[in-house]
Short mmCIF file of C-alpha atoms in Angstrom, two decimals:
data_model
loop_
_atom_site.label_atom_id
_atom_site.label_comp_id
_atom_site.label_asym_id
_atom_site.label_seq_id
_atom_site.Cartn_x
_atom_site.Cartn_y
_atom_site.Cartn_z
CA UNK A 279 -155.38 -50.66 -2.31
CA UNK A 280 -155.80 -53.83 -0.29
CA UNK A 281 -152.38 -53.61 1.36
CA UNK A 282 -152.72 -49.89 2.13
CA UNK A 283 -156.02 -50.36 3.95
CA UNK A 284 -155.42 -53.65 5.77
CA UNK A 285 -153.43 -52.94 8.91
CA UNK A 286 -153.88 -56.52 10.14
CA UNK A 287 -155.64 -59.57 8.82
CA UNK A 288 -155.83 -61.23 5.45
CA UNK A 289 -155.99 -60.27 1.81
CA UNK A 290 -157.71 -62.98 -0.22
CA UNK A 291 -157.41 -63.30 -4.00
CA UNK A 292 -159.97 -65.48 -5.78
CA UNK A 293 -159.98 -66.38 -9.48
CA UNK A 294 -163.17 -67.77 -11.03
CA UNK A 295 -163.80 -68.95 -14.57
CA UNK A 296 -167.43 -68.78 -15.65
CA UNK A 297 -169.50 -69.46 -18.70
CA UNK A 298 -172.65 -67.47 -19.44
CA UNK A 299 -175.31 -67.69 -22.10
CA UNK A 300 -175.80 -64.09 -23.16
CA UNK A 301 -179.15 -62.94 -24.53
CA UNK A 302 -180.51 -66.52 -24.41
CA UNK A 303 -178.70 -67.31 -27.64
CA UNK A 304 -176.86 -70.57 -28.17
CA UNK A 305 -173.49 -68.85 -28.03
CA UNK A 306 -171.78 -69.16 -24.66
CA UNK A 307 -169.31 -66.55 -23.56
CA UNK A 308 -166.60 -67.31 -21.07
CA UNK A 309 -165.00 -64.89 -18.67
CA UNK A 310 -162.56 -64.86 -15.83
CA UNK A 311 -163.35 -62.99 -12.62
CA UNK A 312 -160.65 -61.92 -10.19
CA UNK A 313 -161.59 -60.75 -6.70
CA UNK A 314 -159.25 -59.08 -4.20
CA UNK A 315 -160.81 -59.01 -0.74
CA UNK A 316 -159.28 -57.09 2.13
CA UNK A 317 -160.29 -56.89 5.76
CA UNK A 318 -159.58 -53.21 6.33
CA UNK A 319 -162.01 -50.41 7.17
CA UNK A 320 -164.08 -50.62 3.99
CA UNK A 321 -165.14 -47.67 1.85
CA UNK A 322 -167.64 -45.00 2.73
CA UNK A 323 -170.73 -45.39 0.55
CA UNK A 324 -170.28 -41.99 -1.16
CA UNK A 325 -166.78 -42.95 -2.35
CA UNK A 326 -167.88 -45.81 -4.59
CA UNK A 327 -168.88 -43.43 -7.40
CA UNK A 328 -165.43 -41.77 -7.27
CA UNK A 329 -162.96 -44.56 -6.54
CA UNK A 330 -162.15 -45.28 -10.22
CA UNK A 331 -161.95 -41.59 -11.19
CA UNK A 332 -158.76 -39.93 -12.34
CA UNK A 333 -156.77 -38.31 -9.51
CA UNK A 334 -159.06 -39.64 -6.78
CA UNK A 335 -157.05 -40.16 -3.62
CA UNK A 336 -158.40 -40.95 -0.17
CA UNK A 337 -156.04 -40.62 2.79
CA UNK A 338 -153.29 -42.60 1.07
CA UNK A 339 -150.99 -39.93 -0.22
CA UNK A 340 -151.04 -41.53 -3.67
CA UNK A 341 -151.59 -39.83 -7.01
CA UNK A 342 -155.06 -41.27 -7.52
CA UNK A 343 -154.15 -42.93 -10.80
CA UNK A 344 -153.84 -46.62 -9.90
CA UNK A 345 -157.50 -47.69 -10.02
CA UNK A 346 -158.16 -45.28 -12.88
CA UNK A 347 -155.44 -46.96 -14.96
CA UNK A 348 -156.69 -50.43 -13.96
CA UNK A 349 -160.18 -49.50 -15.13
CA UNK A 350 -158.90 -48.17 -18.46
CA UNK A 351 -156.87 -51.33 -19.17
CA UNK A 352 -159.66 -53.70 -18.14
CA UNK A 353 -162.31 -51.87 -20.17
CA UNK A 354 -159.97 -51.72 -23.19
CA UNK A 355 -159.97 -55.52 -23.09
CA UNK A 356 -163.77 -55.74 -22.89
CA UNK A 357 -163.94 -56.26 -19.14
CA UNK A 358 -165.55 -54.60 -16.15
CA UNK A 359 -164.26 -53.51 -12.74
CA UNK A 360 -166.21 -52.81 -9.57
CA UNK A 361 -165.91 -52.55 -5.80
CA UNK A 362 -168.20 -53.41 -2.92
CA UNK A 363 -167.95 -53.52 0.84
CA UNK A 364 -167.89 -56.99 2.33
CA UNK A 365 -171.16 -58.21 3.80
CA UNK A 366 -169.65 -58.54 7.26
CA UNK A 367 -168.87 -54.79 7.22
CA UNK A 368 -165.16 -55.46 7.37
CA UNK A 369 -163.16 -54.46 4.34
CA UNK A 370 -163.80 -54.12 0.64
CA UNK A 371 -163.68 -56.47 -2.34
CA UNK A 372 -162.40 -55.13 -5.65
CA UNK A 373 -163.34 -57.35 -8.60
CA UNK A 374 -162.79 -57.36 -12.32
CA UNK A 375 -163.91 -59.58 -15.17
CA UNK A 376 -162.27 -60.20 -18.52
CA UNK A 377 -163.73 -62.11 -21.44
CA UNK A 378 -161.93 -65.27 -22.49
CA UNK A 379 -161.55 -65.89 -26.19
CA UNK A 380 -161.66 -69.44 -27.52
#
């Protein structure tokens, strides 16, 4: 997605490892978060609820399966995937998290 929608500018990939204390219990859970930030046009607000749906395609000529498959794989491994427009109104950031097992 990032390359298709960024005609000029950067695509930034960030990887973060975090540790959280879920439910205020003494067991910490660790996860990795990957963010792919583009500087394209961004997504229209009404598309966020559809972007991970099967066969959703928006002006790209694709099959609409890429993000759907990504979501299925990530959720099968206990993770989450989401998208949000960048705060500067330029581009979109797609992020996913995966739990790390000790």
